[in-house]
Short mmCIF file of C-alpha atoms and ligand atoms in Angstrom, two decimals:
data_model
loop_
_atom_site.label_atom_id
_atom_site.label_comp_id
_atom_site.label_asym_id
_atom_site.label_seq_id
_atom_site.Cartn_x
_atom_site.Cartn_y
_atom_site.Cartn_z
CA MET A 1 -24.67 17.47 -64.76
CA ALA A 2 -24.86 19.93 -61.53
CA THR A 3 -27.14 22.87 -61.82
CA GLY A 4 -26.34 25.56 -59.22
CA THR A 5 -29.58 24.73 -56.79
CA ASP A 6 -27.73 21.23 -56.81
CA HIS A 7 -24.84 22.76 -55.58
CA ALA A 8 -26.64 25.03 -53.20
CA ILE A 9 -28.36 21.64 -51.73
CA GLY A 10 -24.97 19.70 -51.54
CA GLU A 11 -23.22 22.24 -49.29
CA ALA A 12 -26.23 22.26 -46.96
CA VAL A 13 -26.39 18.63 -46.22
CA ALA A 14 -22.25 18.81 -45.89
CA ALA A 15 -22.51 21.51 -43.57
CA ARG A 16 -25.30 19.63 -41.37
CA VAL A 17 -23.34 16.42 -41.25
CA GLU A 18 -20.26 18.96 -40.26
CA ARG A 19 -21.88 20.48 -37.48
CA ARG A 20 -23.49 17.00 -36.27
CA TRP A 21 -19.96 15.38 -36.23
CA ALA A 22 -18.40 18.63 -34.32
CA THR A 23 -21.47 18.43 -31.75
CA LEU A 24 -20.57 14.70 -31.47
CA SER A 25 -16.88 15.44 -30.61
CA ILE A 26 -17.64 18.09 -28.14
CA VAL A 27 -20.00 15.83 -26.53
CA ILE A 28 -17.71 12.68 -26.53
CA VAL A 29 -14.84 15.36 -25.02
CA GLY A 30 -16.98 16.22 -22.11
CA VAL A 31 -18.14 12.89 -21.37
CA LEU A 32 -14.53 11.70 -20.90
CA VAL A 33 -13.36 14.72 -18.97
CA GLY A 34 -16.91 14.78 -16.64
CA MET A 35 -15.29 10.83 -16.41
CA ALA A 36 -11.82 11.77 -15.18
CA THR A 37 -13.10 14.26 -13.20
CA TYR A 38 -15.54 12.08 -11.28
CA ILE A 39 -13.28 9.26 -11.02
CA GLY A 40 -10.57 11.54 -9.24
CA ILE A 41 -12.64 13.41 -6.61
CA HIS A 42 -14.05 9.91 -5.75
CA GLN A 43 -10.70 8.22 -5.61
CA ALA A 44 -9.63 11.62 -3.40
CA THR A 45 -12.63 11.85 -1.15
CA MET A 46 -13.60 7.82 -0.48
CA PRO A 47 -11.54 5.55 1.29
CA GLN A 48 -11.50 2.48 -1.48
CA GLY A 49 -13.37 -0.49 -1.44
CA HIS A 50 -10.41 -3.12 -0.69
CA VAL A 51 -8.60 -0.27 1.71
CA GLU A 52 -8.78 -1.73 5.44
CA THR A 53 -9.06 1.40 7.86
CA ALA A 54 -7.39 1.59 11.42
CA ASP A 55 -7.67 4.77 13.78
CA PRO A 56 -4.23 6.13 14.85
CA LYS A 57 -5.45 7.23 18.00
CA THR A 58 -6.82 4.13 19.77
CA LEU A 59 -4.22 1.97 18.02
CA HIS A 60 -2.29 0.88 20.87
CA LEU A 61 -5.44 0.33 22.89
CA SER A 62 -8.01 -1.70 20.75
CA SER A 63 -6.74 -2.73 17.27
CA GLU A 64 -4.89 -5.86 15.76
CA PHE A 65 -2.39 -3.49 16.38
CA VAL A 66 -2.32 -3.45 20.24
CA GLU A 67 1.86 -3.67 21.46
CA SER A 68 1.42 -7.54 22.64
CA ASN A 69 -0.02 -8.10 19.04
CA LEU A 70 3.27 -6.67 17.00
CA GLY A 71 5.61 -8.94 15.89
CA SER A 72 5.54 -12.31 13.72
CA SER A 73 3.04 -14.98 14.68
CA VAL A 74 2.16 -18.61 12.72
CA GLU A 75 -1.29 -18.73 11.30
CA ALA A 76 -3.31 -21.57 11.24
CA ASP A 77 -2.41 -22.27 7.56
CA GLY A 78 1.52 -21.85 8.20
CA SER A 79 1.87 -18.88 6.80
CA VAL A 80 2.78 -15.79 8.99
CA THR A 81 1.64 -12.81 9.84
CA VAL A 82 3.83 -9.25 10.88
CA ARG A 83 2.34 -6.44 12.33
CA ALA A 84 4.16 -3.15 12.91
CA ILE A 85 3.95 0.61 13.54
CA GLY A 86 5.97 3.53 12.13
CA GLN A 87 5.60 5.90 14.48
CA GLN A 88 7.96 9.47 14.63
CA TYR A 89 10.88 8.02 14.66
CA SER A 90 11.08 4.46 15.12
CA PHE A 91 9.56 0.71 13.80
CA THR A 92 7.53 -1.38 16.89
CA PRO A 93 8.87 -3.98 16.52
CA GLN A 94 12.60 -2.61 16.24
CA CYS A 95 13.61 -5.75 14.77
CA VAL A 96 11.41 -8.16 13.00
CA VAL A 97 12.08 -12.00 13.32
CA VAL A 98 10.93 -13.86 10.01
CA PRO A 99 11.64 -17.54 8.07
CA ALA A 100 12.88 -18.19 5.00
CA ASP A 101 10.60 -19.38 2.07
CA THR A 102 7.21 -18.86 3.44
CA PRO A 103 4.46 -16.89 2.80
CA ILE A 104 4.61 -14.12 4.68
CA ASN A 105 1.92 -11.28 5.35
CA LEU A 106 3.36 -7.95 6.25
CA ARG A 107 0.10 -5.40 7.96
CA ALA A 108 1.02 -2.46 9.03
CA THR A 109 0.23 1.39 10.03
CA SER A 110 1.21 4.54 10.99
CA ALA A 111 0.46 6.12 14.65
CA ASP A 112 1.13 9.63 13.32
CA VAL A 113 2.61 11.07 10.54
CA VAL A 114 2.98 9.22 6.80
CA HIS A 115 6.13 6.97 6.68
CA GLY A 116 7.57 4.56 4.34
CA LEU A 117 9.05 0.99 4.93
CA LEU A 118 11.59 -0.28 2.92
CA ILE A 119 13.79 -3.30 3.10
CA GLU A 120 16.87 -3.16 1.78
CA GLY A 121 17.91 -5.93 -0.73
CA THR A 122 14.47 -6.93 -1.51
CA ASN A 123 11.67 -4.96 -3.39
CA ILE A 124 9.53 -4.38 -0.70
CA ASN A 125 8.42 -0.57 -0.44
CA ILE A 126 5.13 0.49 1.00
CA MET A 127 3.60 3.98 2.83
CA LEU A 128 2.41 3.93 6.09
CA VAL A 129 -0.40 6.04 6.44
CA PRO A 130 -1.90 7.13 9.10
CA GLY A 131 -5.49 5.87 9.20
CA TYR A 132 -4.87 2.89 6.74
CA VAL A 133 -3.57 -0.71 6.89
CA SER A 134 -0.87 -1.14 4.48
CA ALA A 135 -0.81 -5.07 3.63
CA LEU A 136 1.89 -7.23 1.12
CA PRO A 137 2.34 -10.70 0.94
CA ILE A 138 5.92 -11.35 1.17
CA ARG A 139 8.83 -13.98 0.85
CA PHE A 140 12.24 -14.36 1.63
CA LYS A 141 14.26 -16.69 -0.19
CA VAL A 142 17.34 -17.00 2.14
CA PRO A 143 18.51 -16.61 5.95
CA ARG A 144 20.03 -13.03 5.80
CA ASP A 145 19.42 -9.68 7.67
CA HIS A 146 18.30 -6.76 5.97
CA VAL A 147 18.06 -3.40 7.39
CA MET A 148 14.72 -1.26 7.11
CA PRO A 149 14.64 2.37 6.85
CA CYS A 150 11.85 4.87 6.51
CA GLN A 151 11.80 6.41 3.13
CA GLU A 152 9.63 8.76 3.50
CA PHE A 153 10.67 12.27 5.28
CA CYS A 154 8.36 12.42 8.50
CA GLY A 155 9.98 15.24 10.09
CA ILE A 156 13.46 16.25 11.89
CA GLY A 157 13.92 12.59 13.23
CA HIS A 158 13.35 11.01 9.72
CA GLN A 159 17.19 10.29 9.15
CA GLY A 160 17.38 8.10 12.61
CA MET A 161 13.86 6.20 11.72
CA TRP A 162 14.99 2.80 10.70
CA GLY A 163 14.26 -1.03 11.64
CA LYS A 164 15.76 -4.51 11.04
CA VAL A 165 14.52 -7.68 9.40
CA LYS A 166 16.17 -10.68 10.73
CA VAL A 167 15.35 -13.73 7.79
CA VAL A 168 16.15 -16.82 9.85
CA ASP A 169 16.02 -20.63 8.35
CA LYS A 170 12.21 -22.12 8.60
CA THR A 171 13.15 -25.13 11.55
CA VAL A 172 15.05 -22.17 13.50
CA PHE A 173 12.12 -19.65 13.32
CA ARG A 174 9.56 -22.76 14.28
CA ASN A 175 11.91 -23.48 17.44
CA MET A 176 11.88 -19.96 18.28
CA ILE A 177 7.83 -19.53 18.23
CA ALA A 178 7.38 -22.51 19.52
CA ALA A 179 7.42 -21.07 23.22
CA LYS A 180 5.49 -18.29 22.28
CA ARG A 181 2.36 -16.46 20.29
CA ARG A 182 4.68 -13.37 18.76
CA LEU A 183 7.94 -12.84 18.44
CA THR A 184 10.35 -10.29 17.61
CA CYS A 185 14.25 -10.33 17.60
CA VAL A 186 13.83 -7.56 20.61
CA ASP A 187 13.13 -9.89 23.01
CU1 CUA B 1 9.59 8.11 9.41
CU2 CUA B 1 10.75 8.79 7.79
#
C-alpha cells in the first residue's frame, strides 16, 4: 500500500523525468534550427560544388562564351553542345540550329542581369544568372521551329527579348555543319 512518503518520491521521479524530456526536446529543436540556419547561410553565400562560374566582365574575351564559340558544335561522341549568352535585350546567337533526336548539352550564361531561357513547346526553362553557367541536357524529338523568349523580367526591353530554335533533321544538320565548326541559323 502506498504511503505518503512513497507518493512524494513518485512525484519527484516523475518531475525529474519530465524535466529531462523537456530539456531533450528543446535541445532537438535547437539543433534543427541551427542546421537549417547553417545550410541556408552556406547556400546563400557559397557557390555550390557542381556550379560552374563564368565572369560576365570577360565573357566576350576569354571564356568558352567568346563570340566565335557560340552556337552549336558537334562533340567527339556525336552529341551536340549549344552555347548561348543572354544580354539586355537579346540572345546570342539569336537563332540556334540543332539536330532532332540527338543528345544536346545546352550551356548558357548572362552578360548582365538575370534572364530566363524558355523554349516554347518543351519543358526547357532555365535561368541565366550572371557569373554562373546554366547547363542542361536536352533533346528534341522532331524537326520544328520553337520560339525562345526570355521569361525573367530583365528591364524595359524584356518583352522584346526572344530568340529562335530551329530543330532540323539529323542528316540535314550533319550536312549543314560539315563545312564549319560552329553553327547558328543566323549565318
Ligand atoms: Cu531578358 Cu527578360
